[in-house]
PDB file of C-alpha atoms in Angstrom:
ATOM      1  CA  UNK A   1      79.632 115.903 125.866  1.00 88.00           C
ATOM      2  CA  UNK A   2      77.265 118.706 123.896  1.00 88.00           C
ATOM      3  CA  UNK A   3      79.591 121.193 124.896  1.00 91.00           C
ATOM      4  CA  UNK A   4      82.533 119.560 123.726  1.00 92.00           C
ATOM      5  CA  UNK A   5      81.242 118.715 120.318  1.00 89.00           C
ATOM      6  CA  UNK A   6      79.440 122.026 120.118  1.00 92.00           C
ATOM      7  CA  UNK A   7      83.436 123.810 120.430  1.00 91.00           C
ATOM      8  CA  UNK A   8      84.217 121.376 118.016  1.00 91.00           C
ATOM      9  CA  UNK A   9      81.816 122.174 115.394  1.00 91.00           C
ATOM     10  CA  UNK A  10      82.333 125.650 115.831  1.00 91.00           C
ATOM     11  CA  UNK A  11      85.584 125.212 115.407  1.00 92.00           C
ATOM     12  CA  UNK A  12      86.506 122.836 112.443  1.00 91.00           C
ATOM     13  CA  UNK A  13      83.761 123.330 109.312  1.00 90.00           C
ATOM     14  CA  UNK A  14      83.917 121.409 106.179  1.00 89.00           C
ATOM     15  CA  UNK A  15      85.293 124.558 104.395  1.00 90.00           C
ATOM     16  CA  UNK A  16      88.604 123.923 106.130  1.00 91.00           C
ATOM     17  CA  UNK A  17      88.472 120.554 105.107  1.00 88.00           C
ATOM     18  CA  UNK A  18      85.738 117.754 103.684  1.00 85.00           C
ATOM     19  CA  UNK A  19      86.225 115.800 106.646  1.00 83.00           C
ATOM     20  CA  UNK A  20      85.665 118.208 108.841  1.00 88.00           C
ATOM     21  CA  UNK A  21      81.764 117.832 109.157  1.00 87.00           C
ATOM     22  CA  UNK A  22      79.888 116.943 112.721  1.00 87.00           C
ATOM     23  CA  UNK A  23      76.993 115.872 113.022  1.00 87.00           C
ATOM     24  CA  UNK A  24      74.955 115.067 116.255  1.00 86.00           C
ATOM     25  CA  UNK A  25      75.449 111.550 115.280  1.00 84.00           C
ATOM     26  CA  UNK A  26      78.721 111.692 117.070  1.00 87.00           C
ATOM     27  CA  UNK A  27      77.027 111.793 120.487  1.00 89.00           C
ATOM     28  CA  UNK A  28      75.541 109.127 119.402  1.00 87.00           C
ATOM     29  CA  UNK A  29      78.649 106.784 118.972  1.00 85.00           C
ATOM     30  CA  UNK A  30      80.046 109.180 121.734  1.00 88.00           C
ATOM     31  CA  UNK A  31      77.514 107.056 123.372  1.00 88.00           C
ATOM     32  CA  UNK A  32      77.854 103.821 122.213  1.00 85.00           C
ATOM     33  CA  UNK A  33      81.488 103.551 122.734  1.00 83.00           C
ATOM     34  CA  UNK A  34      81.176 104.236 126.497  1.00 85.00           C
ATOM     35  CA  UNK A  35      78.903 101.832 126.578  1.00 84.00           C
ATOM     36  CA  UNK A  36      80.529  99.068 125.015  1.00 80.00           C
ATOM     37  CA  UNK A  37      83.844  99.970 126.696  1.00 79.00           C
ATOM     38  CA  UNK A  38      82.460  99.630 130.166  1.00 80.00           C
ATOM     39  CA  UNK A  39      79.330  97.089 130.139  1.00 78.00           C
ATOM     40  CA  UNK A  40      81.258  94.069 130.863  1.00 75.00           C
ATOM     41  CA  UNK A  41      83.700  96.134 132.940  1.00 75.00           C
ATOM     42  CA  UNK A  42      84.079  95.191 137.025  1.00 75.00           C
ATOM     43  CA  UNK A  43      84.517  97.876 139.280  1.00 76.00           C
ATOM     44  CA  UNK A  44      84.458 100.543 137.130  1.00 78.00           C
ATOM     45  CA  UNK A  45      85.816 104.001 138.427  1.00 82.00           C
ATOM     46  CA  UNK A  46      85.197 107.440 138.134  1.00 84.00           C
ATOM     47  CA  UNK A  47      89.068 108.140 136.850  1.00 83.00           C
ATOM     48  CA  UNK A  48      88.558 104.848 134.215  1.00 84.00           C
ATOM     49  CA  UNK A  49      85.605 106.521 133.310  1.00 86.00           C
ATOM     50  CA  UNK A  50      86.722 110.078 132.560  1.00 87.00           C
ATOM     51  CA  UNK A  51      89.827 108.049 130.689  1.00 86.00           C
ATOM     52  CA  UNK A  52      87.431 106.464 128.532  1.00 86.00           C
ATOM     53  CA  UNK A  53      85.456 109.323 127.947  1.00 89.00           C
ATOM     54  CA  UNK A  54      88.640 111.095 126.893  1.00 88.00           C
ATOM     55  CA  UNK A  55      89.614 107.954 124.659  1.00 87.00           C
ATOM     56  CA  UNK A  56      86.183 108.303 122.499  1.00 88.00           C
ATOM     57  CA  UNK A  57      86.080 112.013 122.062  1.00 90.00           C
ATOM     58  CA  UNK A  58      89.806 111.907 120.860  1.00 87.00           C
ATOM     59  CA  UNK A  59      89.061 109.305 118.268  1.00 87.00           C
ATOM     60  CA  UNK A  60      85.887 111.152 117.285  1.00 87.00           C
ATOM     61  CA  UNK A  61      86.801 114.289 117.340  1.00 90.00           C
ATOM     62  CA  UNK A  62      91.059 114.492 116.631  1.00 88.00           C
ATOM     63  CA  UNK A  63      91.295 111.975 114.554  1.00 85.00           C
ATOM     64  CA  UNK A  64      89.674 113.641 111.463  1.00 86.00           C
ATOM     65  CA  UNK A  65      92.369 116.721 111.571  1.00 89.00           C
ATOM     66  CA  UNK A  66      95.136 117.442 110.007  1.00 87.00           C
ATOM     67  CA  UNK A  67      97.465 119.838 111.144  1.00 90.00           C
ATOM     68  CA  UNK A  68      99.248 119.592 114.292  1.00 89.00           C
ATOM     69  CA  UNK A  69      98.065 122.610 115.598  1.00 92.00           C
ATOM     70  CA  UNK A  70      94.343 121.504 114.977  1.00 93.00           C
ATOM     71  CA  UNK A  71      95.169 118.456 116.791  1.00 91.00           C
ATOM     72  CA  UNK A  72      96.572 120.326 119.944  1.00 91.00           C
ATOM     73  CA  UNK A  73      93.817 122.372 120.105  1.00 94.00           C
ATOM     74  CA  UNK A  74      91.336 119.482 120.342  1.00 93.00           C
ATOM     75  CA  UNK A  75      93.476 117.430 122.992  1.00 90.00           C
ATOM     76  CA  UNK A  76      93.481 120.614 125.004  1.00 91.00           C
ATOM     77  CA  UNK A  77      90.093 121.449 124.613  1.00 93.00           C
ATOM     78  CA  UNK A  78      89.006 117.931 125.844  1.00 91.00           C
ATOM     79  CA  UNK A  79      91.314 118.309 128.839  1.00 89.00           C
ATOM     80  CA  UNK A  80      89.612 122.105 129.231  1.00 89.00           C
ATOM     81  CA  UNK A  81      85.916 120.220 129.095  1.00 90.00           C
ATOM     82  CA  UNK A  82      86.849 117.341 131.472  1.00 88.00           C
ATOM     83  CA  UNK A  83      88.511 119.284 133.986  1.00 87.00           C
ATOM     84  CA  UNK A  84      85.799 121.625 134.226  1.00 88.00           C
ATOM     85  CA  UNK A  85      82.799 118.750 133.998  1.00 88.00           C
ATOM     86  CA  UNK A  86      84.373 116.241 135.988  1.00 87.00           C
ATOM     87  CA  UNK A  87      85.056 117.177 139.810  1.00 81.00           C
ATOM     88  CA  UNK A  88      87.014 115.156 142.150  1.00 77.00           C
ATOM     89  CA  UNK A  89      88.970 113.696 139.465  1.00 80.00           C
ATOM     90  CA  UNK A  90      92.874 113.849 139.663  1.00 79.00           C
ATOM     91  CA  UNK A  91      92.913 114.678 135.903  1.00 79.00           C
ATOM     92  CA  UNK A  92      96.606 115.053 135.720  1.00 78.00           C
ATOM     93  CA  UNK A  93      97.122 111.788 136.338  1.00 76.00           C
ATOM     94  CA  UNK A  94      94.325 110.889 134.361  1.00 76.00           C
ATOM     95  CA  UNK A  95      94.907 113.056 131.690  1.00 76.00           C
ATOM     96  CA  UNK A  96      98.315 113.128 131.654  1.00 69.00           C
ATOM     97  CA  UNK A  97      99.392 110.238 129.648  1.00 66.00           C
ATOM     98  CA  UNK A  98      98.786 108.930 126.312  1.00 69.00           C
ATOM     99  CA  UNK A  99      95.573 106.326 126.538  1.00 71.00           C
ATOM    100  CA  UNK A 100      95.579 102.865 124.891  1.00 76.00           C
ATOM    101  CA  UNK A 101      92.553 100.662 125.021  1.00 74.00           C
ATOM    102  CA  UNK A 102      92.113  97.298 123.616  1.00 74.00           C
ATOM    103  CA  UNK A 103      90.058  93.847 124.010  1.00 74.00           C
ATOM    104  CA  UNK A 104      93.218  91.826 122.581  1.00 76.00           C
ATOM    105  CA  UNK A 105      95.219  91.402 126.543  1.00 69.00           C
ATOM    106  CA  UNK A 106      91.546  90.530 128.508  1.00 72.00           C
ATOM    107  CA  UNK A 107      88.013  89.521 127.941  1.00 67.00           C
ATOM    108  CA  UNK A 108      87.171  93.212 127.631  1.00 67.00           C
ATOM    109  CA  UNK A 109      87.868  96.323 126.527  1.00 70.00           C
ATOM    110  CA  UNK A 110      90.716  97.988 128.636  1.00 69.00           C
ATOM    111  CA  UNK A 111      93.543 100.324 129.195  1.00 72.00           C
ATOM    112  CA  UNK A 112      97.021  99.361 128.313  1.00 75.00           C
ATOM    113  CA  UNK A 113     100.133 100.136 128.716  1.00 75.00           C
ATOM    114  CA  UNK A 114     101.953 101.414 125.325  1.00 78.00           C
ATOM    115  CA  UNK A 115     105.062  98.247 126.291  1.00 82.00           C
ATOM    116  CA  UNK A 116     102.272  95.356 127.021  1.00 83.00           C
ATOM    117  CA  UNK A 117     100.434  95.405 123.703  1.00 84.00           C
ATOM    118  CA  UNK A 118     103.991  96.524 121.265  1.00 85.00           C
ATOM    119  CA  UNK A 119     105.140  93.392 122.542  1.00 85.00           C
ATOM    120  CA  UNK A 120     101.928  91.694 122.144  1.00 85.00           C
ATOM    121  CA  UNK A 121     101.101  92.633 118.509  1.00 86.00           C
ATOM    122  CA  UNK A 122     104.970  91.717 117.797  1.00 85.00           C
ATOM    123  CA  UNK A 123     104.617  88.165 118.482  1.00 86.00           C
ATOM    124  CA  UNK A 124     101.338  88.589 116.774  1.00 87.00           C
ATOM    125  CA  UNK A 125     103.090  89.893 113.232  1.00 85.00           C
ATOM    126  CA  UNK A 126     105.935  86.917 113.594  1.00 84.00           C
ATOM    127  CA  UNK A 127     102.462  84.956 113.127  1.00 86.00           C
ATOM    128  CA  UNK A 128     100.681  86.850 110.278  1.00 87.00           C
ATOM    129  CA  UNK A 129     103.889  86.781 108.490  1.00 83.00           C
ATOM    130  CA  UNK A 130     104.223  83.021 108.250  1.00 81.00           C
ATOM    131  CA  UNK A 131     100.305  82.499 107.789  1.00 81.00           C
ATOM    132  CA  UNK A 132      98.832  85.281 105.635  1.00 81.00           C
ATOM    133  CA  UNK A 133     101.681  87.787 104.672  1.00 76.00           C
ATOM    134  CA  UNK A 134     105.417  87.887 103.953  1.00 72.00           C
ATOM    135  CA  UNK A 135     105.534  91.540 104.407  1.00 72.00           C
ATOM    136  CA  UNK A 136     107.050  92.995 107.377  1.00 72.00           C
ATOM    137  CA  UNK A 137     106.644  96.077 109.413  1.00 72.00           C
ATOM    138  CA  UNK A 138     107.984  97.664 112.464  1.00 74.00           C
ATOM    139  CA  UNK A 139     105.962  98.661 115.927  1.00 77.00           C
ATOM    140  CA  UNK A 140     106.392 101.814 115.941  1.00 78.00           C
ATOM    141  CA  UNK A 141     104.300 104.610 117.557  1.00 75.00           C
ATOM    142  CA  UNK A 142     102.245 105.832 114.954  1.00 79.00           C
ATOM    143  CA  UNK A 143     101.766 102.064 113.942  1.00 80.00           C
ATOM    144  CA  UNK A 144     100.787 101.335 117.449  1.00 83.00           C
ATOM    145  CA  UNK A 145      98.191 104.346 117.066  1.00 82.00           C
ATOM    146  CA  UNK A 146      96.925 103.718 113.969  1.00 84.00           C
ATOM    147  CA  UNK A 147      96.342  99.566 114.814  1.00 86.00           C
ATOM    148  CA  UNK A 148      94.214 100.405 117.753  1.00 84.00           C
ATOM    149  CA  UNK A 149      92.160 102.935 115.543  1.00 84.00           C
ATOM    150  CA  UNK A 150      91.657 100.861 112.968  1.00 87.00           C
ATOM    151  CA  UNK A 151      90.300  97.899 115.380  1.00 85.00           C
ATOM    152  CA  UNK A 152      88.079 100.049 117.139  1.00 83.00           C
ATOM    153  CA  UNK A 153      86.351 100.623 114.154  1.00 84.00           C
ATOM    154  CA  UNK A 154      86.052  97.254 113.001  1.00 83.00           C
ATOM    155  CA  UNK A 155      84.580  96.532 116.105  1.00 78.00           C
ATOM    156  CA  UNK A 156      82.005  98.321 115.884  1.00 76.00           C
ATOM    157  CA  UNK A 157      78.595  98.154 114.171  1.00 71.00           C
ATOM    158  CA  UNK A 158      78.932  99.268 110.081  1.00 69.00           C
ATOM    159  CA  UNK A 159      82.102 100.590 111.344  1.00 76.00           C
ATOM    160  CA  UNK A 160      84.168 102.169 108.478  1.00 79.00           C
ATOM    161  CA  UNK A 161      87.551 104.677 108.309  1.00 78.00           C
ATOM    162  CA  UNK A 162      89.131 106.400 105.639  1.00 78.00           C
ATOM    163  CA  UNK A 163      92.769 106.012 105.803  1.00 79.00           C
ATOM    164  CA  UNK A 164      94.705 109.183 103.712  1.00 73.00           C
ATOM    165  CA  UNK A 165      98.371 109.003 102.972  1.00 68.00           C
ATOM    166  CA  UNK A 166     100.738 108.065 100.410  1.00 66.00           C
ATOM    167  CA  UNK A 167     100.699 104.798  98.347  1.00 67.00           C
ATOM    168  CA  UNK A 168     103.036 102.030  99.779  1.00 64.00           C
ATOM    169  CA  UNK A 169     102.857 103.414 103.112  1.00 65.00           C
ATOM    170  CA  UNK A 170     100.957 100.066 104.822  1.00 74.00           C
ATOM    171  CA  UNK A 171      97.361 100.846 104.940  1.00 79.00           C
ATOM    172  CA  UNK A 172      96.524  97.726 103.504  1.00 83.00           C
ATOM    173  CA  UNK A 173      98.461  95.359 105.277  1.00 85.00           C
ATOM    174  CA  UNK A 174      97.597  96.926 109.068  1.00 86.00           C
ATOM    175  CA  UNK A 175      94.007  96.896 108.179  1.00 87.00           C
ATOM    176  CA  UNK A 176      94.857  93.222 106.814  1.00 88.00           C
ATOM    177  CA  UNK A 177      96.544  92.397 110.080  1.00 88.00           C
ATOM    178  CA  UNK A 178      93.788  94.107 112.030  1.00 88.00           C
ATOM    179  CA  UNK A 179      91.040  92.467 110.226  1.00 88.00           C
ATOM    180  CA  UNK A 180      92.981  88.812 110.529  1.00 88.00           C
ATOM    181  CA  UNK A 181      93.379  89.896 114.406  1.00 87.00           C
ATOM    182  CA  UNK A 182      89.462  89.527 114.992  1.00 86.00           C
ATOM    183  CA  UNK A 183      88.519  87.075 113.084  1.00 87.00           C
ATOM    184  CA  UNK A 184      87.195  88.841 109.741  1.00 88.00           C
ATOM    185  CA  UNK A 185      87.456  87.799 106.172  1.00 88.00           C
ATOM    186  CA  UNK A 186      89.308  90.074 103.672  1.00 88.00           C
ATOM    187  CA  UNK A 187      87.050  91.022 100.501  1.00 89.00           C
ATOM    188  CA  UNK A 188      88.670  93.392  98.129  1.00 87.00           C
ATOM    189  CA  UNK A 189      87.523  93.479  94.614  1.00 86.00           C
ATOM    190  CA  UNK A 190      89.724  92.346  91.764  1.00 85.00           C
ATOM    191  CA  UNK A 191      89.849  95.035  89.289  1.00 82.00           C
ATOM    192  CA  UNK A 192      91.169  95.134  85.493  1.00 84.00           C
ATOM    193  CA  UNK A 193      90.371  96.706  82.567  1.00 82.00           C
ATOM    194  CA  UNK A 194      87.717  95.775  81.514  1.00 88.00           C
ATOM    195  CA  UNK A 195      85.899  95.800  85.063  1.00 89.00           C
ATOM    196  CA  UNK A 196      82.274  97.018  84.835  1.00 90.00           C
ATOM    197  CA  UNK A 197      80.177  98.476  87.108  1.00 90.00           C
ATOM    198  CA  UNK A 198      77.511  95.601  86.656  1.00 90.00           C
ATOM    199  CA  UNK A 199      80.920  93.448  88.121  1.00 91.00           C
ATOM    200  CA  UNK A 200      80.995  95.539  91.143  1.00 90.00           C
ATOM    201  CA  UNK A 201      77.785  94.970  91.787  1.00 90.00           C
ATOM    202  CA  UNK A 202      77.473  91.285  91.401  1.00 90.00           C
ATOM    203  CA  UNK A 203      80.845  92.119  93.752  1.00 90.00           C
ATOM    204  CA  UNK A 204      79.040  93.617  96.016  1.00 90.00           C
ATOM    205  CA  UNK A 205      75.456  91.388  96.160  1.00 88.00           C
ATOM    206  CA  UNK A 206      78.199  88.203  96.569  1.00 89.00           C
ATOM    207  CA  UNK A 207      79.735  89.983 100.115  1.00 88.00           C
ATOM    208  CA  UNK A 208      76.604  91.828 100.892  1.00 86.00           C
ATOM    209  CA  UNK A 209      75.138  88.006 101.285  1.00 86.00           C
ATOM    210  CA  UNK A 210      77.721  86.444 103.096  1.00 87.00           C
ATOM    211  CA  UNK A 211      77.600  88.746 105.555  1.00 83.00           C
ATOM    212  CA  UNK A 212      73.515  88.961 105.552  1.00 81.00           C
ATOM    213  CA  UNK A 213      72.896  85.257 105.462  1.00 82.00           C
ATOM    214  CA  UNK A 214      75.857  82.989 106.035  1.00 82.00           C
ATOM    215  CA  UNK A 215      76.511  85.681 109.160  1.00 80.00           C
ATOM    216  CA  UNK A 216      79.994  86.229 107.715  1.00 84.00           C
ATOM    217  CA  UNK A 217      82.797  88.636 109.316  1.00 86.00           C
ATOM    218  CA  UNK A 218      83.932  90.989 106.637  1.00 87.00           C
ATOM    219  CA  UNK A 219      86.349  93.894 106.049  1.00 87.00           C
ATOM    220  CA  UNK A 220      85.841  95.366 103.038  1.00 88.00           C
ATOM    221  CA  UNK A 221      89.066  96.994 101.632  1.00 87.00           C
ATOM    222  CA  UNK A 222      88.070  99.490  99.131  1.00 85.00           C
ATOM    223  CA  UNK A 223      91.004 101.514  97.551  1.00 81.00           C
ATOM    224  CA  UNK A 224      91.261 104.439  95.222  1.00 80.00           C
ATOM    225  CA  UNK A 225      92.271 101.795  92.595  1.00 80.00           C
ATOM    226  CA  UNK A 226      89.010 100.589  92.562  1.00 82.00           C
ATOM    227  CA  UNK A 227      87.456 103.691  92.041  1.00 81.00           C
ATOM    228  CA  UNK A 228      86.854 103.135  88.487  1.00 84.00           C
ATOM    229  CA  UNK A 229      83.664 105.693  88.220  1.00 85.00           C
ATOM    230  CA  UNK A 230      81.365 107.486  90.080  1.00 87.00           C
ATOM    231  CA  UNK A 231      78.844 104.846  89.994  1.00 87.00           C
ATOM    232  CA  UNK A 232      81.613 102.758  92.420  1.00 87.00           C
ATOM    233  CA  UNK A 233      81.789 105.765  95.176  1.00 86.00           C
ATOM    234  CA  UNK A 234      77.788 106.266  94.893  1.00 88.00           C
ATOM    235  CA  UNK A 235      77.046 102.416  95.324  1.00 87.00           C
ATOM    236  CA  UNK A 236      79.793 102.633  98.629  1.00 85.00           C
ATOM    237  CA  UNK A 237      78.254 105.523  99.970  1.00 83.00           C
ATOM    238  CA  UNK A 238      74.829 104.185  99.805  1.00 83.00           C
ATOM    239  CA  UNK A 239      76.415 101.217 101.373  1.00 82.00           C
ATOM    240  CA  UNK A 240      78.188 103.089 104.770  1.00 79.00           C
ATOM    241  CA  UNK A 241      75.282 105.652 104.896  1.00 75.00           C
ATOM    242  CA  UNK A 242      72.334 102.749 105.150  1.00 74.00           C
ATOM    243  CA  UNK A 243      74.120  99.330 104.856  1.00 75.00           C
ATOM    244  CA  UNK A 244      72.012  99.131 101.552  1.00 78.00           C
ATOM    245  CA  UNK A 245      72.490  99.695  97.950  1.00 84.00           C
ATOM    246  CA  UNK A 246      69.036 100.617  96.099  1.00 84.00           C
ATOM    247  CA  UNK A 247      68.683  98.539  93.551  1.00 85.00           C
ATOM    248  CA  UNK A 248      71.231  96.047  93.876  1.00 86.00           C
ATOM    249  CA  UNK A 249      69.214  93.254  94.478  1.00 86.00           C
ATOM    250  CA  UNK A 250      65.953  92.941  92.033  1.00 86.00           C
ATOM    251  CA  UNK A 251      64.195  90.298  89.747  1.00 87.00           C
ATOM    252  CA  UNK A 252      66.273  86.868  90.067  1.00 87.00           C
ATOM    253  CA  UNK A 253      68.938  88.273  92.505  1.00 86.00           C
ATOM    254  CA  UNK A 254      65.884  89.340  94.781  1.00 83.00           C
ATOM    255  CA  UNK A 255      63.989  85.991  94.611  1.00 86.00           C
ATOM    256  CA  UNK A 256      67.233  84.289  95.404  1.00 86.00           C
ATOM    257  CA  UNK A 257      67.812  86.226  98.336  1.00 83.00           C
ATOM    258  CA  UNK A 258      64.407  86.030  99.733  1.00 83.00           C
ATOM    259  CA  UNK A 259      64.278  82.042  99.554  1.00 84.00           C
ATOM    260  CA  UNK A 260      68.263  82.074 101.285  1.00 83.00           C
ATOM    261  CA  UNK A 261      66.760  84.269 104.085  1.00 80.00           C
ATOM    262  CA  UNK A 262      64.003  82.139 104.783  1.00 80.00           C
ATOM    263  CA  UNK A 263      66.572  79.051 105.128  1.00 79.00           C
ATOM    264  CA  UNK A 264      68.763  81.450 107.051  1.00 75.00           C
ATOM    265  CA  UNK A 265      65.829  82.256 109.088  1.00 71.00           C
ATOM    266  CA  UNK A 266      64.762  78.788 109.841  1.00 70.00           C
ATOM    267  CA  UNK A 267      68.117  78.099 111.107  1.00 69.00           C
ATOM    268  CA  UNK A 268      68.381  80.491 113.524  1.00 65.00           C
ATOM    269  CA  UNK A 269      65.043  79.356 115.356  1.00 63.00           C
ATOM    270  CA  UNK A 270      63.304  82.370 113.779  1.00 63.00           C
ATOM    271  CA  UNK A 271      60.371  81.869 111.209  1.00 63.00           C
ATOM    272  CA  UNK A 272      59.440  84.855 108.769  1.00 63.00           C
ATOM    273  CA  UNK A 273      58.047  84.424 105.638  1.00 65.00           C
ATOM    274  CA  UNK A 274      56.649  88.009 104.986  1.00 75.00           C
ATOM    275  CA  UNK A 275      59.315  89.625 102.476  1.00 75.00           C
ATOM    276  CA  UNK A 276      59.579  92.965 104.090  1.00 77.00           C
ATOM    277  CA  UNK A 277      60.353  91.619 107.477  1.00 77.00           C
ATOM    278  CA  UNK A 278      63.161  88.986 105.599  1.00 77.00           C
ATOM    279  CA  UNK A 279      64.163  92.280 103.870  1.00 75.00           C
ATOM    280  CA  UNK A 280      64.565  93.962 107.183  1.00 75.00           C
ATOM    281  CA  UNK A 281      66.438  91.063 109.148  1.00 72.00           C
ATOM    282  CA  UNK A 282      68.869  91.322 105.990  1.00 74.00           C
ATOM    283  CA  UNK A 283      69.901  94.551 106.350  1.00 66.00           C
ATOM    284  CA  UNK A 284      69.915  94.776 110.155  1.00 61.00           C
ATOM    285  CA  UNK A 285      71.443  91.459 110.790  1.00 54.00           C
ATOM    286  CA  UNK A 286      74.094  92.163 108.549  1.00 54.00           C
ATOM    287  CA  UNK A 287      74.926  95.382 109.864  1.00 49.00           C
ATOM    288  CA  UNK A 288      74.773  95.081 113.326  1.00 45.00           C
ATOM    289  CA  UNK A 289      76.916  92.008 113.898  1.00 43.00           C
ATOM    290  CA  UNK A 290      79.746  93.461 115.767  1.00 37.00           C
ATOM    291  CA  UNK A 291      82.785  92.515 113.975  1.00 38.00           C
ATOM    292  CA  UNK A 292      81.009  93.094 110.297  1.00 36.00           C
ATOM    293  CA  UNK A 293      83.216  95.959 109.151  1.00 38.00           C
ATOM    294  CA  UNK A 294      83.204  98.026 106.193  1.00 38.00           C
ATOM    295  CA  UNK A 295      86.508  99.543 105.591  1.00 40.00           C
ATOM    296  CA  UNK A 296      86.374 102.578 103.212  1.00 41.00           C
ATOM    297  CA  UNK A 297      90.329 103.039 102.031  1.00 38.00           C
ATOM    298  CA  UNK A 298      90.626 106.296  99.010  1.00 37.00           C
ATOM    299  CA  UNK A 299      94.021 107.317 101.070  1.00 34.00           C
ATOM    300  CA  UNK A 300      95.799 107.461 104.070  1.00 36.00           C
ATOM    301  CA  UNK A 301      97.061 110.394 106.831  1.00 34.00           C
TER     302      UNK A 301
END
């Protein structure tokens, strides 16, 4: 894994591109998406493992590039890494195909075959059409990819993606369709003319607590529509750096919040009355509930 995201690092630099900045916090959700890919897994093998392996570093690591030449070079640098790491695999076979994982088909995360889950999230859209949206789209391969992305994020904890490509081209309604796949709530903020900052913020204190205290499952859709200032991108990068917004929530907005996490508190079986520790379970609580996503949306690729 080091050596992998060491080539990487070496290789793509955020002078090629913003994006293109790695940080050791990648091993870290390198990490935690083994994990929570093969915990509840039975009989998990050493070629299902290398797969998954190969799944995370591929969504870590490839999906931030651009050009298709960056991209080959990362797929074949992952098969270089595995195939000299991982002995007594058959990594053709392993390697060789494109890899699909998803929760949607069993009780857990697992690999899928690209004809199981296009038919699957068909009948799926025939549904969200009639109950949320009358827009249609097609399941096509790069639709495919870019559903499973976007709900692997979303499953995870604060998880957040910046989608980059032209207006009109669907970002909204997959990561719509995703969000209405598992369950979460759609929050996008309603802007107009004469749409403040001090409105985002009440915006933002209004979601912030429904996912804090009435344990909530949110996507936030944030657009470059919404961008009205930089005051909007500081707040939402304060929000997916630390899950908290310094201060958004003082005076009234603070008492308020203190008294609904003590009721909160209470009925969860948990009693804390000390302000910090309310504070804390806030924050953490919020942010760590596993379907809680932020979803960060300037553009898309």
């Amino acid at each position: 894994m080091v050596e992998l995201y060491s080539k990487v690092q070496e290789k793509f630099t955020p002078e090629m591109q913003p994006q293109y900045f790695y940080s050791a916090r990648e091993l870290s959700r390198w990490v935690r998406g083994l994990y929570e890919a093969t915990v509840q897994m039975d009989g998990l093998t050493l070629n299902e493992l290398v797969r998954i392996w190969a799944h995370e570093a591929q969504r870590l690591f490839c999906d931030r590039l651009v050009e298709k030449e960056e991209k080959e070079w990362c797929y074949e640098t992952i098969d270089n890494v595995a195939r000299k790491c991982f002995a007594g695999v058959d990594h053709d076979e392993v390697l060789g195909q494109q890899l699909f994982y998803s929760k949607w088909l069993s009780k857990d995360t697992h690999r899928v075959s690209k004809e199981e889950i296009k038919e699957f999230l068909s009948a799926r859209l025939r549904v969200f059409y009639e109950e949320e949206l009358d827009v249609h789209l097609v399941i096509f391969d790069e639709v495919l990819d870019h559903i499973l992305r976007i709900d692997r994020v979303l499953r995870q904890p604060m998880g957040h993606c910046l989608l980059v490509g032209d207006s009109g081209a669907g970002k909204t309604v997959l990561s719509k369709f995703v969000s209405w796949m598992n369950g979460l709530s759609i929050f996008q903020i309603k802007a107009h003319s004469k749409y403040s900052l001090d409105d985002f913020n009440d915006d933002l204190r209004s979601v912030m607590r429904r996912v804090g205290i009435d344990d909530e499952k949110v996507c936030f859709i944030f657009d470059e529509s919404n961008a009205l200032g930089s005051g909007f991108l500081e707040a939402m990068n304060a929000l997916l750096a630390s899950g908290e917004v310094p201060g958004l929530f003082e005076g009234d907005d603070y008492t308020f919040l203190m008294s609904a996490m003590r009721d909160s508190s209470s009925r969860n079986g948990v009693i804390a009355d000390i302000e910090e520790e309310l504070w804390r379970r806030f924050h953490i609580f919020g942010a760590k509930k596993p379907a809680c996503g932020i979803h960060h949306e300037p553009i898309w690729r």
